[in-house]
Every structure is written in structure tokens, then in C-alpha cells.
Tab-separated table of C-alpha atoms in Angstrom:
chain	number	residue	atom	x	y	z
A	1	UNK	CA	0.000	0.000	0.000
A	2	UNK	CA	1.359	3.410	-0.939
A	3	UNK	CA	2.004	6.003	1.748
A	4	UNK	CA	-0.574	8.309	0.127
A	5	UNK	CA	-3.252	5.605	0.167
A	6	UNK	CA	-2.435	4.686	3.776
A	7	UNK	CA	-2.724	8.364	4.760
A	8	UNK	CA	-6.116	8.607	3.020
A	9	UNK	CA	-7.404	5.501	4.851
A	10	UNK	CA	-6.170	6.782	8.219
A	11	UNK	CA	-7.900	10.093	7.531
A	12	UNK	CA	-11.158	8.249	6.782
A	13	UNK	CA	-10.778	6.225	10.003
A	14	UNK	CA	-10.230	9.429	11.968
A	15	UNK	CA	-13.293	11.056	10.380
A	16	UNK	CA	-15.389	8.018	11.390
A	17	UNK	CA	-14.799	9.226	14.958
A	18	UNK	CA	-16.287	12.628	14.153
A	19	UNK	CA	-20.000	12.451	14.987
A	20	UNK	CA	-22.135	14.154	12.359
A	21	UNK	CA	-25.829	14.990	12.097
A	22	UNK	CA	-27.653	13.010	9.424
A	23	UNK	CA	-29.500	15.017	6.774
A	24	UNK	CA	-31.381	14.358	3.575
A	25	UNK	CA	-30.575	17.086	1.078
A	26	UNK	CA	-33.292	17.426	-1.564
A	27	UNK	CA	-33.904	19.485	-4.679
A	28	UNK	CA	-36.680	19.924	-7.232
A	29	UNK	CA	-36.952	22.091	-10.326
A	30	UNK	CA	-36.193	22.136	-14.045
A	31	UNK	CA	-33.290	19.724	-13.546
A	32	UNK	CA	-35.476	17.129	-11.824
A	33	UNK	CA	-36.183	15.903	-8.312
A	34	UNK	CA	-33.614	14.052	-6.214
A	35	UNK	CA	-32.138	13.740	-2.763
A	36	UNK	CA	-29.115	12.343	-1.002
A	37	UNK	CA	-28.145	11.485	2.564
A	38	UNK	CA	-25.380	13.811	3.722
A	39	UNK	CA	-23.415	14.301	6.916
A	40	UNK	CA	-21.037	16.902	5.491
A	41	UNK	CA	-23.323	19.851	6.266
A	42	UNK	CA	-22.406	22.730	8.528
A	43	UNK	CA	-23.307	26.319	9.267
A	44	UNK	CA	-21.047	29.027	7.895
A	45	UNK	CA	-22.663	32.197	9.239
A	46	UNK	CA	-26.005	33.472	10.514
A	47	UNK	CA	-25.705	36.828	8.726
A	48	UNK	CA	-26.950	35.970	6.171
A	49	UNK	CA	-27.894	32.420	7.223
A	50	UNK	CA	-25.579	30.226	5.125
A	51	UNK	CA	-24.780	26.512	5.100
A	52	UNK	CA	-22.069	24.457	3.474
A	53	UNK	CA	-23.145	21.148	1.903
A	54	UNK	CA	-20.569	18.722	0.458
A	55	UNK	CA	-21.476	16.107	-2.170
A	56	UNK	CA	-19.107	13.667	-3.838
A	57	UNK	CA	-18.360	14.858	-7.383
A	58	UNK	CA	-18.973	11.340	-8.721
A	59	UNK	CA	-22.672	11.656	-7.788
A	60	UNK	CA	-24.944	12.188	-10.802
A	61	UNK	CA	-27.103	14.356	-8.520
A	62	UNK	CA	-24.648	17.254	-8.687
A	63	UNK	CA	-25.993	18.217	-12.112
A	64	UNK	CA	-29.566	18.253	-10.775
A	65	UNK	CA	-28.650	20.370	-7.728
A	66	UNK	CA	-26.747	22.856	-9.898
A	67	UNK	CA	-29.479	23.101	-12.569
A	68	UNK	CA	-32.172	23.689	-9.946
A	69	UNK	CA	-30.083	26.193	-7.981
A	70	UNK	CA	-32.066	25.500	-4.811
A	71	UNK	CA	-32.143	22.805	-2.167
A	72	UNK	CA	-33.521	21.825	1.213
A	73	UNK	CA	-31.504	20.394	4.089
A	74	UNK	CA	-33.799	18.126	6.130
A	75	UNK	CA	-32.217	17.399	9.529
A	76	UNK	CA	-33.381	13.915	10.498
A	77	UNK	CA	-34.697	12.760	13.841
A	78	UNK	CA	-33.778	9.445	15.470
A	79	UNK	CA	-36.830	7.679	13.983
A	80	UNK	CA	-35.850	8.486	10.378
A	81	UNK	CA	-32.869	6.155	10.027
A	82	UNK	CA	-34.624	4.094	7.338
A	83	UNK	CA	-35.102	7.255	5.250
A	84	UNK	CA	-31.386	7.984	5.651
A	85	UNK	CA	-30.646	4.480	4.379
A	86	UNK	CA	-33.016	4.901	1.405
A	87	UNK	CA	-31.388	8.183	0.366
A	88	UNK	CA	-27.905	6.751	0.892
A	89	UNK	CA	-28.766	4.109	-1.709
A	90	UNK	CA	-28.551	1.268	0.829
A	91	UNK	CA	-32.019	-0.222	0.236
A	92	UNK	CA	-32.547	-0.426	-3.520
A	93	UNK	CA	-35.624	1.840	-3.423
A	94	UNK	CA	-35.700	4.041	-6.543
A	95	UNK	CA	-35.515	7.827	-6.348
A	96	UNK	CA	-38.991	8.115	-7.905
A	97	UNK	CA	-40.513	5.785	-5.303
A	98	UNK	CA	-38.885	7.667	-2.408
A	99	UNK	CA	-40.662	10.855	-3.448
A	100	UNK	CA	-44.034	9.147	-4.024
A	101	UNK	CA	-44.455	8.433	-0.303
A	102	UNK	CA	-46.956	10.644	1.506
A	103	UNK	CA	-44.291	12.197	3.762
A	104	UNK	CA	-43.291	15.157	1.592
A	105	UNK	CA	-44.488	18.731	1.392
A	106	UNK	CA	-43.489	21.469	-1.032
A	107	UNK	CA	-41.618	24.182	0.793
A	108	UNK	CA	-41.892	27.918	0.166
A	109	UNK	CA	-39.081	27.679	-2.422
A	110	UNK	CA	-40.730	24.624	-4.016
A	111	UNK	CA	-38.253	22.181	-2.515
A	112	UNK	CA	-39.147	18.752	-1.069
A	113	UNK	CA	-39.514	19.121	2.698
A	114	UNK	CA	-39.643	15.875	4.674
A	115	UNK	CA	-42.289	15.841	7.411
A	116	UNK	CA	-41.281	14.993	10.970
A	117	UNK	CA	-37.707	16.278	10.783
A	118	UNK	CA	-35.966	18.238	13.522
A	119	UNK	CA	-35.565	21.130	11.083
A	120	UNK	CA	-35.756	21.911	7.375
A	121	UNK	CA	-33.772	24.704	5.750
A	122	UNK	CA	-34.570	25.790	2.188
A	123	UNK	CA	-32.078	27.900	0.347
A	124	UNK	CA	-30.492	29.088	-2.854
A	125	UNK	CA	-27.124	27.796	-3.996
A	126	UNK	CA	-24.856	30.853	-4.074
A	127	UNK	CA	-21.582	29.183	-5.003
A	128	UNK	CA	-20.133	25.757	-5.895
A	129	UNK	CA	-16.458	24.972	-5.396
A	130	UNK	CA	-14.574	21.816	-6.359
A	131	UNK	CA	-12.393	20.567	-3.517
A	132	UNK	CA	-10.703	17.222	-4.111
A	133	UNK	CA	-13.353	14.555	-4.628
A	134	UNK	CA	-16.277	16.761	-3.572
A	135	UNK	CA	-18.350	19.750	-4.623
A	136	UNK	CA	-18.813	22.263	-1.818
A	137	UNK	CA	-22.126	24.111	-2.053
A	138	UNK	CA	-22.561	27.409	-0.236
A	139	UNK	CA	-26.293	27.814	0.330
A	140	UNK	CA	-27.998	30.982	1.525
A	141	UNK	CA	-30.983	29.906	3.613
A	142	UNK	CA	-34.292	31.621	2.807
A	143	UNK	CA	-36.807	29.616	4.862
A	144	UNK	CA	-36.429	27.632	8.100
A	145	UNK	CA	-38.808	25.282	9.899
A	146	UNK	CA	-37.824	23.968	13.342
A	147	UNK	CA	-39.610	21.334	15.424
A	148	UNK	CA	-39.581	21.441	19.189
A	149	UNK	CA	-40.022	17.640	19.304
A	150	UNK	CA	-37.678	14.762	18.601
A	151	UNK	CA	-34.225	13.405	19.208
A	152	UNK	CA	-31.208	13.509	16.931
A	153	UNK	CA	-29.715	11.038	14.483
A	154	UNK	CA	-25.949	11.004	13.984
A	155	UNK	CA	-23.457	8.978	11.986
A	156	UNK	CA	-20.601	7.751	14.180
A	157	UNK	CA	-18.078	4.922	13.705
A	158	UNK	CA	-19.678	4.098	10.307
A	159	UNK	CA	-23.162	3.549	11.722
A	160	UNK	CA	-26.347	5.512	12.414
A	161	UNK	CA	-26.950	6.227	16.096
A	162	UNK	CA	-29.716	8.030	18.012
A	163	UNK	CA	-28.952	10.973	20.265
A	164	UNK	CA	-31.533	11.107	23.020
A	165	UNK	CA	-32.248	14.169	25.105
A	166	UNK	CA	-32.309	13.634	28.826
A	167	UNK	CA	-35.821	13.619	30.174
A	168	UNK	CA	-36.059	15.883	33.175
A	169	UNK	CA	-37.889	14.311	36.061
A	170	UNK	CA	-39.366	16.247	38.911
A	171	UNK	CA	-38.087	15.285	42.310
A	172	UNK	CA	-40.638	15.106	45.044
């Protein structure tokens, strides 16, 4: 194994120790309708509200995201692991079938918003940069929906894991 390949594998192992929220990033428009499970999503600034979303450049969905120019980041709750698996391509369910289920709403920007998420953020793609194997999308957020209910879903050590809030109990 080359030193460069070994370094890449060690980096991937290290990143498996970095817990990340699980999201389904969706888009709809002239380019078509699609979505992908993504953990490489993070806030950049709140003025204006801007996110960074990273998608592997080998994904055919990049063309659709760029043609549509808009997307929605759906932050999943702990009960939506199966949806994460569907949109990660782990279950064999077609893209068309995923969007036929009665769990989607059209957001204000016309993007697919998954019901029951912890939050959904619709925005416009302001910039796309190529960095190594990935496209980095800078997305200015135009509409936000936040739920007060639910627990988190993270990806840690190459597996989905729930993050449960502590339930406060009254002491008598």
C-alpha cells in the first residue's frame, strides 16, 4: 500500500470518529427531483444564514442540484434512520418511489420538505467549489422550519446512532 493511500485511509478512520448529524438534502426544479443522505453539512454564518453542503463529485445528482439552484436540508430525527438508508442508496428503493411516499411537502421555495424532521432549511445555492473529490455548495438559507419535538440522528463509527435528550424528572 502506498504512503498516500495509507494516509487517506487513516484520515477516513479518523473522520469516522467525528459524529455528524444526518441530513437528507433534496432538490426539485427544471433539472429534476432528487435527494441524497449527507453528513457533510455545517453552518457558515447566521448573517446571512448560510450553510455548506458537500457532495461527492462522482454523484450524478450534482448536475440536478446545480441546474435547480435551490435545495432543502432536512435534519433527520432518530426515527428516520430508514429514510437515511433509502437516500444513501442502501435499500434499492428508486428515487422516484422515495418521493411518491406521503411524507413530503413542497416548501416555500418549491423544494421537497420531509415531514417529521428536527428542522428543514430551504435555500439558494450561491456558489459551488470543487475541492478534491467533492463539490462544496454554499447555500444561503431563505426559509427555516424547526420542530420542538424529537431526538437527533448522527453517523458515528460508520453507523447511524440516536442521540436522546435527557428527560427531566421532577423530584418530590
